[in-house]
DNA sequence: CTGTTAGCGCCTTCAT
DNA sequence: ATGAAGGCGCTAACAG
């Protein structure tokens, strides 16, 4: 039988992981974080993939090893030099026929070189090329958390555009820490990327911001391009989302739909994105004479789990006087939705809910989520275009507007 | 008013985008793909973020430019040489005090160097370091589509682990094309990464596989590590998910829950992941004397939209004889769920549904999705550990098992 | 412990 | 059109 107890004791899978753990890193498997996440959803049961019933010949969840003709791993990659020698031409000719821009090389030689390269499995060493010509073809992208659909959509846009421009993308995660962000920027600068894109909310009154700006400025002064995605607080080219106007529009739309009593779920007060959206929402309500008082604003993590938790807080506070909850982003809204559902509160029957971003799954939850649509992939694309466009003597700011999307989570009332 | 017509004509946002489009790339904004996606969900209405009502001073959705003291962008980054000179020491000393492993340098000199570096905003050129010491500190990760939560979770695991090991991750997307995958591997090899991780389903009978294996083998023979995530078809270290057993377990669990009449949604028959899961599921049913005939297997895209479309196909075929639908992955299952919902079919009342993977949002849809849990972040982590572990004379295969998670989408019946 | 000097793999004038 | 040689930024022997 499949019982909750099995899951909560988390014995089931751990044993499997233990076996498959890489020596020396064993402790990493002791308490897999993904198991911890299960705690707030106790209405599920887990079956141990029925191994007990399938006495498979091959042991599962373990690490197998068998002989393989492994080559001496000391050999190093073929170099241009090797190719030139193999083709019986000079280094310069090889270089020219393989990567040189203006083809001024005898077709026969060229063919010989290409053949030799093919034979040797030659791939130009990008680092060497970078250092020789003094410029790379990489884009460095910094996001808060790639597992968050907001960022993964933006990243998809960035990567897609970058690739079609022949650029390689390197990515780093700040885990929403300003310190880490600064540190990452420093590290990434070492790559001498052509472009450095910083995605993720800016912080208010950030003391590290000075250092960050300094770092980014230095990068820009030495030929790099930086693009910020989110707020226009930093003095660099920016793709900005109009959080304030979007939230305001949403508020007004909700009022138009008949809602009168609001609550809001926000992230840390230091996150500008959260702040702007809340203030915009407030302003929209105020325009219709509705005051969103502080006791109706719950602050939690800017994440799905934060939203889930906030739902609990709100329930504790009492929801009798509410008819709709606005979460400053979709993942929070969806988390809250699950929270309400697990608490037996009907959405949207008892409480309507709205978010912001229009992440991919917003339309797949039930009820489908009312939100402010942001064309996330295009934001990423716009960032690349901005970076690759000619650099004017001035700063460029692209403002992307949101569009309110009313869905089933906020029915007319 | 906000009416569907506004959305379908897609005039609303396009005008905004037009303004914010980067010159020369205008056409990219002509028909934003994200608008196209709206078509199959006609039960929503979009408001134009009320700009008509807010005569804001600053024009929205446009590109602003204003003067900025832009430095001559010709300057190049400070080099170690510069630092050494500035500090009045030799190149070697500077190198040693900044990056050298064993600190064997006079504390006073060290301080001087560090100060000079700070003053000059020096950052070591990673390319130069790479080429000088003959090894980089990057991990190249290839995924099908980073916007897919399955891959973004794996990527998060990879990035997190890599970063804590001091490695930088570069990422590329195949968009599920075998050709592109091969091409990307060739390009990425040029980075001379320490590790090359290939994520995403393998293909059956892939004619390009030979070339891919050749490329990867060459990479490995010259000191690189390659790790495959998915199937064990390729002769390299692998983190494998036991798709067959997981799907089989799910099938048996569903039978145990009282289900008797099944349908399945699969991806392209060339995708091993899809194939394995289907065959496992079939086997699980067969064990209980249930035959999943071909007319009950719908083949579509391995994506959310594929699932959505398949729901339509299934409805057209008729669902009277079905009581549960198994989709070979969660995004398809969730897409199908939306498809059924939009068609007015009650899930799970009329039709139950189950997926595979346990992506983050599986528990947030309503009803929460029954699935086979895969510890995705840990898969990414395991890949890094495998790659960074000592290289044995043999191939390593880590098999990650799934655990059936029964949720509300498949109530006992 | 510090400085000098070769390279690392490649591109790019500069002659030829 | 081709080849020889210098240099990109840095590290790693090697002397001192």
PDB file of N, CA and C in Angstrom, chain A residues 262-267 274 278-279 281-282 285 291-300 310 313-314 317 322 325-326 328:
ATOM      1  N   UNK A 262      -9.962  44.103  -1.028  1.00  0.00           N
ATOM      2  CA  UNK A 262      -8.713  43.510  -1.497  1.00  0.00           C
ATOM      3  C   UNK A 262      -7.704  43.163  -0.412  1.00  0.00           C
ATOM      4  N   UNK A 263      -6.863  42.204  -0.756  1.00  0.00           N
ATOM      5  CA  UNK A 263      -5.696  41.917   0.076  1.00  0.00           C
ATOM      6  C   UNK A 263      -4.542  41.714  -0.894  1.00  0.00           C
ATOM      7  N   UNK A 264      -3.338  41.882  -0.395  1.00  0.00           N
ATOM      8  CA  UNK A 264      -2.187  41.718  -1.287  1.00  0.00           C
ATOM      9  C   UNK A 264      -1.098  40.880  -0.639  1.00  0.00           C
ATOM     10  N   UNK A 265      -0.402  40.116  -1.483  1.00  0.00           N
ATOM     11  CA  UNK A 265       0.735  39.307  -1.032  1.00  0.00           C
ATOM     12  C   UNK A 265       1.979  39.874  -1.687  1.00  0.00           C
ATOM     13  N   UNK A 266       2.937  40.278  -0.886  1.00  0.00           N
ATOM     14  CA  UNK A 266       4.137  40.887  -1.468  1.00  0.00           C
ATOM     15  C   UNK A 266       5.391  40.144  -1.059  1.00  0.00           C
ATOM     16  N   UNK A 267       6.471  40.456  -1.754  1.00  0.00           N
ATOM     17  CA  UNK A 267       7.759  39.883  -1.405  1.00  0.00           C
ATOM     18  C   UNK A 267       8.468  40.815  -0.432  1.00  0.00           C
ATOM     19  N   UNK A 274       8.530  44.041  -6.274  1.00  0.00           N
ATOM     20  CA  UNK A 274       7.419  43.835  -5.363  1.00  0.00           C
ATOM     21  C   UNK A 274       6.823  45.176  -4.950  1.00  0.00           C
ATOM     22  N   UNK A 278       3.064  46.669  -5.846  1.00  0.00           N
ATOM     23  CA  UNK A 278       2.132  46.952  -4.763  1.00  0.00           C
ATOM     24  C   UNK A 278       1.661  48.406  -4.839  1.00  0.00           C
ATOM     25  N   UNK A 279       2.599  49.301  -5.049  1.00  0.00           N
ATOM     26  CA  UNK A 279       2.204  50.718  -5.064  1.00  0.00           C
ATOM     27  C   UNK A 279       1.296  51.010  -6.250  1.00  0.00           C
ATOM     28  N   UNK A 281      -0.726  48.912  -7.603  1.00  0.00           N
ATOM     29  CA  UNK A 281      -2.025  48.320  -7.284  1.00  0.00           C
ATOM     30  C   UNK A 281      -2.799  49.233  -6.336  1.00  0.00           C
ATOM     31  N   UNK A 282      -2.076  49.718  -5.342  1.00  0.00           N
ATOM     32  CA  UNK A 282      -2.699  50.640  -4.383  1.00  0.00           C
ATOM     33  C   UNK A 282      -3.254  51.860  -5.094  1.00  0.00           C
ATOM     34  N   UNK A 285      -6.408  51.190  -6.914  1.00  0.00           N
ATOM     35  CA  UNK A 285      -7.559  51.100  -6.017  1.00  0.00           C
ATOM     36  C   UNK A 285      -7.953  52.486  -5.520  1.00  0.00           C
ATOM     37  N   UNK A 291      -9.114  51.955  -0.225  1.00  0.00           N
ATOM     38  CA  UNK A 291      -7.846  52.056   0.493  1.00  0.00           C
ATOM     39  C   UNK A 291      -7.344  50.662   0.866  1.00  0.00           C
ATOM     40  N   UNK A 292      -6.153  50.334   0.401  1.00  0.00           N
ATOM     41  CA  UNK A 292      -5.585  49.032   0.762  1.00  0.00           C
ATOM     42  C   UNK A 292      -4.722  49.232   2.012  1.00  0.00           C
ATOM     43  N   UNK A 293      -5.296  48.940   3.131  1.00  0.00           N
ATOM     44  CA  UNK A 293      -4.575  49.193   4.386  1.00  0.00           C
ATOM     45  C   UNK A 293      -3.489  48.148   4.631  1.00  0.00           C
ATOM     46  N   UNK A 294      -2.518  48.519   5.448  1.00  0.00           N
ATOM     47  CA  UNK A 294      -1.374  47.656   5.691  1.00  0.00           C
ATOM     48  C   UNK A 294      -1.736  46.297   6.281  1.00  0.00           C
ATOM     49  N   UNK A 295      -2.793  46.258   7.046  1.00  0.00           N
ATOM     50  CA  UNK A 295      -3.138  44.973   7.652  1.00  0.00           C
ATOM     51  C   UNK A 295      -3.661  43.977   6.633  1.00  0.00           C
ATOM     52  N   UNK A 296      -3.839  44.447   5.428  1.00  0.00           N
ATOM     53  CA  UNK A 296      -4.291  43.542   4.380  1.00  0.00           C
ATOM     54  C   UNK A 296      -3.156  43.203   3.425  1.00  0.00           C
ATOM     55  N   UNK A 297      -1.962  43.559   3.811  1.00  0.00           N
ATOM     56  CA  UNK A 297      -0.802  43.264   2.976  1.00  0.00           C
ATOM     57  C   UNK A 297       0.090  42.265   3.700  1.00  0.00           C
ATOM     58  N   UNK A 298       0.228  41.110   3.114  1.00  0.00           N
ATOM     59  CA  UNK A 298       1.051  40.073   3.722  1.00  0.00           C
ATOM     60  C   UNK A 298       2.400  40.016   3.016  1.00  0.00           C
ATOM     61  N   UNK A 299       3.440  40.038   3.790  1.00  0.00           N
ATOM     62  CA  UNK A 299       4.760  39.987   3.171  1.00  0.00           C
ATOM     63  C   UNK A 299       5.404  38.634   3.382  1.00  0.00           C
ATOM     64  N   UNK A 300       5.850  38.026   2.298  1.00  0.00           N
ATOM     65  CA  UNK A 300       6.545  36.730   2.436  1.00  0.00           C
ATOM     66  C   UNK A 300       7.618  36.607   1.373  1.00  0.00           C
ATOM     67  N   UNK A 310       1.765  32.403   2.708  1.00  0.00           N
ATOM     68  CA  UNK A 310       0.976  33.617   2.906  1.00  0.00           C
ATOM     69  C   UNK A 310      -0.519  33.307   2.929  1.00  0.00           C
ATOM     70  N   UNK A 313      -1.286  32.452   6.366  1.00  0.00           N
ATOM     71  CA  UNK A 313      -1.333  33.636   7.222  1.00  0.00           C
ATOM     72  C   UNK A 313      -2.639  34.386   7.045  1.00  0.00           C
ATOM     73  N   UNK A 314      -3.020  34.482   5.795  1.00  0.00           N
ATOM     74  CA  UNK A 314      -4.233  35.238   5.498  1.00  0.00           C
ATOM     75  C   UNK A 314      -5.448  34.554   6.119  1.00  0.00           C
ATOM     76  N   UNK A 317      -5.539  35.223   9.725  1.00  0.00           N
ATOM     77  CA  UNK A 317      -6.006  36.592   9.954  1.00  0.00           C
ATOM     78  C   UNK A 317      -7.522  36.666   9.799  1.00  0.00           C
ATOM     79  N   UNK A 322     -12.743  39.779   2.813  1.00  0.00           N
ATOM     80  CA  UNK A 322     -12.034  39.878   1.536  1.00  0.00           C
ATOM     81  C   UNK A 322     -12.803  39.241   0.393  1.00  0.00           C
ATOM     82  N   UNK A 325      -7.625  38.452  -3.730  1.00  0.00           N
ATOM     83  CA  UNK A 325      -6.237  38.588  -3.281  1.00  0.00           C
ATOM     84  C   UNK A 325      -5.331  38.813  -4.483  1.00  0.00           C
ATOM     85  N   UNK A 326      -4.505  39.835  -4.380  1.00  0.00           N
ATOM     86  CA  UNK A 326      -3.536  40.104  -5.443  1.00  0.00           C
ATOM     87  C   UNK A 326      -2.150  39.699  -4.960  1.00  0.00           C
ATOM     88  N   UNK A 328       1.903  39.678  -5.923  1.00  0.00           N
ATOM     89  CA  UNK A 328       2.732  40.491  -6.805  1.00  0.00           C
ATOM     90  C   UNK A 328       3.426  39.706  -7.909  1.00  0.00           C
TER      91      UNK A 328
END
